[in-house]
mmCIF file of C-alpha atoms in Angstrom:
data_model
loop_
_atom_site.group_PDB
_atom_site.id
_atom_site.type_symbol
_atom_site.label_atom_id
_atom_site.label_comp_id
_atom_site.label_asym_id
_atom_site.label_seq_id
_atom_site.Cartn_x
_atom_site.Cartn_y
_atom_site.Cartn_z
ATOM 1 C CA MET A 272 118.723 128.721 87.472
ATOM 2 C CA ARG A 273 117.106 129.043 90.878
ATOM 3 C CA SER A 274 115.475 132.356 91.754
ATOM 4 C CA PRO A 275 116.253 134.329 94.937
ATOM 5 C CA LYS A 276 112.847 133.249 96.277
ATOM 6 C CA GLU A 277 113.655 129.588 95.710
ATOM 7 C CA ILE A 278 117.054 129.931 97.375
ATOM 8 C CA SER A 279 115.459 131.710 100.337
ATOM 9 C CA ILE A 280 112.976 128.881 100.870
ATOM 10 C CA GLU A 281 115.727 126.289 100.514
ATOM 11 C CA LYS A 282 117.666 128.051 103.268
ATOM 12 C CA LYS A 283 114.654 127.738 105.569
ATOM 13 C CA ILE A 284 114.420 124.028 104.759
ATOM 14 C CA PHE A 285 118.102 123.404 105.492
ATOM 15 C CA GLU A 286 117.863 125.341 108.764
ATOM 16 C CA GLN A 287 115.343 122.785 109.998
ATOM 17 C CA LEU A 288 117.533 119.779 109.191
ATOM 18 C CA ASN A 289 120.578 118.184 110.798
ATOM 19 C CA PRO A 290 123.495 118.808 108.392
ATOM 20 C CA GLU A 291 124.730 115.267 109.063
ATOM 21 C CA SER A 292 121.408 113.621 108.227
ATOM 22 C CA SER A 293 120.277 111.699 105.160
ATOM 23 C CA ALA A 294 117.368 114.129 104.892
ATOM 24 C CA PHE A 295 119.770 117.075 104.573
ATOM 25 C CA LYS A 296 121.758 115.305 101.848
ATOM 26 C CA THR A 297 118.504 114.467 100.044
ATOM 27 C CA ALA A 298 117.384 118.099 100.151
ATOM 28 C CA GLU A 299 120.769 119.204 98.786
ATOM 29 C CA LEU A 300 120.608 116.750 95.893
ATOM 30 C CA LEU A 301 117.033 117.697 95.006
ATOM 31 C CA SER A 302 117.605 121.445 95.106
ATOM 32 C CA SER A 303 120.763 121.280 92.943
ATOM 33 C CA ASP A 304 119.396 118.871 90.313
ATOM 34 C CA SER A 305 119.070 120.510 86.897
ATOM 35 C CA GLU A 306 116.489 118.056 85.533
ATOM 36 C CA ILE A 307 114.208 118.558 88.533
ATOM 37 C CA GLN A 308 114.531 122.331 88.227
ATOM 38 C CA LEU A 309 113.587 122.253 84.555
ATOM 39 C CA MET A 310 110.641 119.940 85.208
ATOM 40 C CA GLN A 311 109.364 122.191 87.991
ATOM 41 C CA GLU A 312 109.680 125.257 85.782
ATOM 42 C CA TYR A 313 107.784 123.597 82.935
ATOM 43 C CA ALA A 314 105.100 122.437 85.378
ATOM 44 C CA ASN A 315 104.581 126.108 86.156
ATOM 45 C CA THR A 316 104.349 127.017 82.486
ATOM 46 C CA VAL A 317 101.641 124.429 81.925
ATOM 47 C CA SER A 318 99.809 125.372 85.116
ATOM 48 C CA ILE A 319 99.824 129.144 84.747
ATOM 49 C CA VAL A 320 100.193 129.957 81.065
ATOM 50 C CA ARG A 321 98.360 127.055 79.446
ATOM 51 C CA LEU A 322 95.741 126.206 82.053
ATOM 52 C CA GLY A 323 95.342 129.439 84.033
ATOM 53 C CA TYR A 324 95.931 127.815 87.425
ATOM 54 C CA ASN A 325 98.086 129.122 90.235
ATOM 55 C CA ASP A 326 101.759 128.373 90.975
ATOM 56 C CA HIS A 327 102.699 124.685 90.769
ATOM 57 C CA GLY A 328 106.389 125.221 90.106
ATOM 58 C CA PRO A 329 109.737 125.510 91.910
ATOM 59 C CA VAL A 330 108.565 128.000 94.552
ATOM 60 C CA HIS A 331 105.429 126.023 95.347
ATOM 61 C CA MET A 332 107.190 122.666 95.612
ATOM 62 C CA ARG A 333 109.852 124.167 97.868
ATOM 63 C CA THR A 334 107.199 125.854 99.986
ATOM 64 C CA VAL A 335 105.364 122.569 100.453
ATOM 65 C CA THR A 336 108.668 120.941 101.434
ATOM 66 C CA ARG A 337 109.325 123.671 104.004
ATOM 67 C CA ASN A 338 105.814 123.261 105.437
ATOM 68 C CA ALA A 339 106.077 119.480 105.657
ATOM 69 C CA VAL A 340 109.514 119.524 107.286
ATOM 70 C CA LEU A 341 108.329 122.108 109.812
ATOM 71 C CA MET A 342 105.260 120.070 110.760
ATOM 72 C CA LEU A 343 107.248 116.853 111.105
ATOM 73 C CA ASN A 344 109.722 118.577 113.410
ATOM 74 C CA ILE A 345 106.883 119.981 115.524
ATOM 75 C CA LEU A 346 105.298 116.544 115.809
ATOM 76 C CA HIS A 347 108.638 115.031 116.793
ATOM 77 C CA GLU A 348 109.076 117.651 119.521
ATOM 78 C CA ALA A 349 105.601 116.747 120.786
ATOM 79 C CA GLY A 350 106.581 113.082 121.048
ATOM 80 C CA ILE A 351 104.562 111.898 118.034
ATOM 81 C CA LYS A 352 106.336 109.092 116.211
ATOM 82 C CA THR A 353 106.227 108.462 112.480
ATOM 83 C CA ASN A 354 104.939 105.244 110.967
ATOM 84 C CA LEU A 355 108.458 104.069 110.148
ATOM 85 C CA GLU A 356 109.430 104.551 113.790
ATOM 86 C CA ASN A 357 106.319 102.854 115.180
ATOM 87 C CA GLU A 358 106.667 99.926 112.785
ATOM 88 C CA ASN A 359 110.429 99.522 113.434
ATOM 89 C CA ALA A 360 110.951 99.970 109.693
ATOM 90 C CA GLY A 361 113.124 103.082 109.852
ATOM 91 C CA THR A 362 114.224 106.159 111.751
ATOM 92 C CA LEU A 363 112.913 109.704 111.991
ATOM 93 C CA ASP A 364 115.652 110.648 109.506
ATOM 94 C CA ASP A 365 114.334 108.056 107.048
ATOM 95 C CA SER A 366 110.802 109.413 107.462
ATOM 96 C CA MET A 367 112.052 112.957 106.897
ATOM 97 C CA THR A 368 113.845 111.813 103.741
ATOM 98 C CA ALA A 369 110.612 110.343 102.369
ATOM 99 C CA VAL A 370 108.674 113.495 103.252
ATOM 100 C CA ILE A 371 111.215 115.705 101.491
ATOM 101 C CA LEU A 372 111.208 113.544 98.357
ATOM 102 C CA ALA A 373 107.412 113.496 98.172
ATOM 103 C CA SER A 374 106.892 117.194 98.805
ATOM 104 C CA PHE A 375 109.684 118.335 96.470
ATOM 105 C CA LEU A 376 108.390 116.207 93.570
ATOM 106 C CA HIS A 377 104.637 116.020 94.180
ATOM 107 C CA ASP A 378 103.552 118.283 91.298
ATOM 108 C CA LEU A 379 105.868 117.118 88.501
ATOM 109 C CA GLY A 380 102.791 115.676 86.797
ATOM 110 C CA MET A 381 101.605 119.201 86.050
ATOM 111 C CA THR A 382 104.084 119.065 83.163
ATOM 112 C CA ILE A 383 101.479 116.832 81.505
ATOM 113 C CA GLY A 384 98.197 118.277 82.740
ATOM 114 C CA ARG A 385 95.924 118.833 85.714
ATOM 115 C CA GLN A 386 93.707 115.748 85.570
ATOM 116 C CA ASP A 387 95.272 112.838 87.493
ATOM 117 C CA HIS A 388 98.495 114.832 87.797
ATOM 118 C CA GLU A 389 99.326 113.056 91.052
ATOM 119 C CA LEU A 390 99.521 109.785 89.082
ATOM 120 C CA TYR A 391 101.761 111.378 86.468
ATOM 121 C CA SER A 392 103.859 112.894 89.254
ATOM 122 C CA MET A 393 104.467 109.462 90.723
ATOM 123 C CA THR A 394 105.500 108.090 87.332
ATOM 124 C CA LEU A 395 107.866 110.969 86.590
ATOM 125 C CA ALA A 396 109.294 111.006 90.123
ATOM 126 C CA THR A 397 110.122 107.286 90.303
ATOM 127 C CA PRO A 398 113.458 107.323 88.421
ATOM 128 C CA ILE A 399 114.445 110.547 90.201
ATOM 129 C CA ILE A 400 113.706 109.062 93.618
ATOM 130 C CA ASP A 401 115.719 105.978 92.702
ATOM 131 C CA ARG A 402 118.822 107.902 91.647
ATOM 132 C CA ILE A 403 118.656 110.232 94.654
ATOM 133 C CA LEU A 404 118.279 107.353 97.109
ATOM 134 C CA GLU A 405 121.149 105.430 95.497
ATOM 135 C CA LYS A 406 123.393 108.360 96.437
ATOM 136 C CA VAL A 407 121.989 108.784 99.944
ATOM 137 C CA TYR A 408 121.698 105.078 100.864
ATOM 138 C CA PRO A 409 124.190 103.395 98.473
ATOM 139 C CA ASP A 410 124.496 100.144 100.443
ATOM 140 C CA GLU A 411 120.982 99.913 101.914
ATOM 141 C CA LEU A 412 118.571 98.499 99.346
ATOM 142 C CA GLY A 413 115.972 97.760 102.023
ATOM 143 C CA LYS A 414 115.823 101.371 103.107
ATOM 144 C CA ARG A 415 115.634 102.567 99.528
ATOM 145 C CA VAL A 416 112.628 100.311 98.898
ATOM 146 C CA ILE A 417 110.806 101.506 102.017
ATOM 147 C CA ILE A 418 111.521 105.210 101.568
ATOM 148 C CA ARG A 419 110.598 105.116 97.875
ATOM 149 C CA SER A 420 107.256 103.495 98.693
ATOM 150 C CA LEU A 421 106.528 106.031 101.414
ATOM 151 C CA ALA A 422 107.428 108.952 99.143
ATOM 152 C CA MET A 423 105.132 107.592 96.437
ATOM 153 C CA GLU A 424 102.286 107.326 98.927
ATOM 154 C CA GLY A 425 102.814 110.993 99.756
ATOM 155 C CA ILE A 426 102.798 111.999 96.092
ATOM 156 C CA ILE A 427 99.749 110.001 95.056
ATOM 157 C CA GLY A 428 97.793 111.062 98.137
ATOM 158 C CA HIS A 429 98.361 114.818 97.996
ATOM 159 C CA MET A 430 95.078 115.614 96.240
ATOM 160 C CA ALA A 431 92.970 113.942 98.959
ATOM 161 C CA ALA A 432 91.373 111.747 96.303
ATOM 162 C CA ARG A 433 92.802 108.501 97.691
ATOM 163 C CA ARG A 434 92.973 107.178 101.220
ATOM 164 C CA ILE A 435 96.476 107.234 102.682
ATOM 165 C CA HIS A 436 97.579 105.602 105.899
ATOM 166 C CA SER A 437 100.971 106.892 107.042
ATOM 167 C CA LEU A 438 101.726 110.011 109.034
ATOM 168 C CA GLU A 439 104.543 110.789 106.603
ATOM 169 C CA ALA A 440 102.251 110.813 103.558
ATOM 170 C CA GLY A 441 99.609 112.636 105.570
ATOM 171 C CA LEU A 442 101.916 115.606 105.973
ATOM 172 C CA ILE A 443 102.215 116.208 102.227
ATOM 173 C CA LEU A 444 98.608 117.083 101.434
ATOM 174 C CA ILE A 445 98.332 119.396 104.460
ATOM 175 C CA ALA A 446 101.628 121.078 103.590
ATOM 176 C CA ASP A 447 100.293 121.475 100.048
ATOM 177 C CA GLY A 448 97.008 122.949 101.254
ATOM 178 C CA CYS A 449 98.854 125.466 103.432
ATOM 179 C CA ASP A 450 100.502 127.083 100.407
ATOM 180 C CA MET A 451 97.660 129.498 99.753
ATOM 181 C CA GLU A 452 99.052 132.953 100.450
ATOM 182 C CA LYS A 453 98.131 135.606 97.884
ATOM 183 C CA GLY A 454 101.526 135.548 96.155
ATOM 184 C CA ARG A 455 100.711 132.121 94.743
ATOM 185 C CA ALA A 456 97.739 133.547 92.813
ATOM 186 C CA ARG A 457 99.401 136.812 91.760
ATOM 187 C CA ILE A 458 100.662 135.758 88.301
ATOM 188 C CA PRO A 459 97.445 133.940 87.227
ATOM 189 C CA MET A 460 95.448 137.027 88.282
ATOM 190 C CA VAL A 461 97.561 139.188 85.956
ATOM 191 C CA LEU A 462 97.706 136.807 82.992
ATOM 192 C CA ASN A 463 94.112 135.591 83.030
ATOM 193 C CA THR A 464 91.720 138.532 83.242
ATOM 194 C CA GLU A 465 88.739 137.023 81.418
ATOM 195 C CA PRO A 466 86.138 135.720 83.900
ATOM 196 C CA LYS A 467 85.634 131.967 83.914
ATOM 197 C CA VAL A 468 84.446 129.089 86.062
ATOM 198 C CA GLY A 469 86.856 128.464 88.926
ATOM 199 C CA ASP A 470 87.897 132.089 89.459
ATOM 200 C CA ILE A 471 86.726 131.867 93.073
ATOM 201 C CA HIS A 472 89.867 129.828 93.798
ATOM 202 C CA LYS A 473 92.126 132.637 92.553
ATOM 203 C CA TYR A 474 90.220 135.405 94.315
ATOM 204 C CA SER A 475 89.950 133.509 97.584
ATOM 205 C CA ALA A 476 93.663 132.687 97.506
ATOM 206 C CA ASN A 477 94.427 136.340 96.770
ATOM 207 C CA SER A 478 92.788 137.310 100.076
ATOM 208 C CA ILE A 479 95.059 135.061 102.165
ATOM 209 C CA GLU A 480 97.671 137.374 103.664
ATOM 210 C CA LYS A 481 99.622 134.983 105.864
ATOM 211 C CA VAL A 482 99.707 131.298 106.792
ATOM 212 C CA LYS A 483 101.769 130.373 109.837
ATOM 213 C CA ILE A 484 102.582 126.877 111.077
ATOM 214 C CA THR A 485 103.595 126.776 114.726
ATOM 215 C CA ALA A 486 103.411 124.541 117.780
ATOM 216 C CA GLY A 487 99.842 124.508 119.058
ATOM 217 C CA ASP A 488 97.911 123.955 122.257
ATOM 218 C CA PRO A 489 96.273 121.598 123.026
ATOM 219 C CA LYS A 490 97.060 119.971 119.664
ATOM 220 C CA PRO A 491 100.717 119.817 118.547
ATOM 221 C CA VAL A 492 100.422 121.767 115.266
ATOM 222 C CA ARG A 493 98.581 125.065 114.811
ATOM 223 C CA ILE A 494 97.858 126.507 111.363
ATOM 224 C CA SER A 495 97.016 130.215 111.671
ATOM 225 C CA ILE A 496 95.526 132.000 108.654
ATOM 226 C CA ASP A 497 95.262 135.790 108.338
ATOM 227 C CA MET A 498 92.952 137.146 105.605
ATOM 228 C CA SER A 499 92.137 140.527 104.098
ATOM 229 C CA SER A 500 88.616 139.436 103.137
ATOM 230 C CA ASP A 501 86.157 136.758 104.186
ATOM 231 C CA VAL A 502 86.282 135.277 100.661
ATOM 232 C CA GLY A 503 89.385 133.544 102.001
ATOM 233 C CA PHE A 504 87.175 131.234 104.027
ATOM 234 C CA PHE A 505 86.369 129.514 100.732
ATOM 235 C CA GLN A 506 90.038 128.602 100.320
ATOM 236 C CA ILE A 507 90.154 127.160 103.828
ATOM 237 C CA GLU A 508 86.890 125.249 103.648
ATOM 238 C CA GLU A 509 87.120 123.991 100.062
ATOM 239 C CA VAL A 510 90.871 123.385 99.693
ATOM 240 C CA LEU A 511 92.647 123.031 103.040
ATOM 241 C CA LEU A 512 90.004 121.343 105.193
ATOM 242 C CA PRO A 513 89.271 118.471 102.771
ATOM 243 C CA LYS A 514 92.996 117.704 102.740
ATOM 244 C CA VAL A 515 93.235 117.808 106.526
ATOM 245 C CA ASN A 516 90.166 115.578 106.821
ATOM 246 C CA MET A 517 91.779 112.947 104.587
ATOM 247 C CA SER A 518 95.092 113.022 106.418
ATOM 248 C CA PRO A 519 96.239 110.670 109.204
ATOM 249 C CA VAL A 520 97.787 113.809 110.737
ATOM 250 C CA LYS A 521 94.340 115.354 111.368
ATOM 251 C CA PRO A 522 94.239 114.466 115.115
ATOM 252 C CA TYR A 523 97.333 116.620 115.649
ATOM 253 C CA ILE A 524 96.167 119.734 113.742
ATOM 254 C CA GLU A 525 94.270 122.834 114.852
ATOM 255 C CA ILE A 526 93.270 125.600 112.421
ATOM 256 C CA MET A 527 92.617 129.214 113.364
ATOM 257 C CA ALA A 528 91.479 131.759 110.759
ATOM 258 C CA SER A 529 90.541 135.432 110.934
ATOM 259 C CA VAL A 530 89.897 138.442 108.745
ATOM 260 C CA GLN A 531 92.278 141.235 109.716
ATOM 261 C CA GLY A 532 90.873 143.043 112.725
ATOM 262 C CA GLY A 533 88.217 140.393 113.326
ATOM 263 C CA GLU A 534 87.779 137.491 115.707
ATOM 264 C CA SER A 535 89.470 134.175 115.036
ATOM 265 C CA LYS A 536 87.421 131.229 113.857
ATOM 266 C CA LYS A 537 88.542 127.824 115.058
ATOM 267 C CA TYR A 538 88.032 124.903 112.692
ATOM 268 C CA LEU A 539 89.754 122.037 114.492
#
């Protein structure tokens, strides 16, 4: 059963999509799928309870989807075309469908473990992507092949460990890196009180008050980060920036960060 938080994020996703589009239908199918919901919930159990990491479950995967959809819409408004559009291989709607599939399923591999989870995510997501696309594009095998490949590129590339080449896939790792507000670290902070290596990630994330994605100037997309403490700069510099640097979307991104009451620091 989806939580009120999950439903709220889904509403924000749907608000950004054309109700008549393939992307909208894809988002509907993903959000109402019982198997996906159970896999996302178990990914969170493994991540938080077993491993002591932060949220990698239904809320996180929906948040990443919302971020990715928002950025793609901003880029479209700025006249930036996707790879499918530039290569005459598909439409903006097709690109959005691939982005939604990748972002909604990118952390399913956490049901198995942290190491190489992007590879496991791709394996677990493949049959799901196939059955979703068969409903959305029942008579268009060519489109299903292209969109599946693009979604897989987004999934396998979200950890910034492998070079990716499409704008669509490049949105996923940035959208993932932007989910760093303190709520994501709240449960691990409560459950795991013994100090251990890696705690800096939890404490830095807990200082991130707000992340906003808006249209920017002069670059199309602005990521604004508001922090309660300067320990949050660790989260930006060690988590978000490496993902931006590996993304084909980097030329279109600017990042502004500030501790509450302080001056903004511009990264890009």
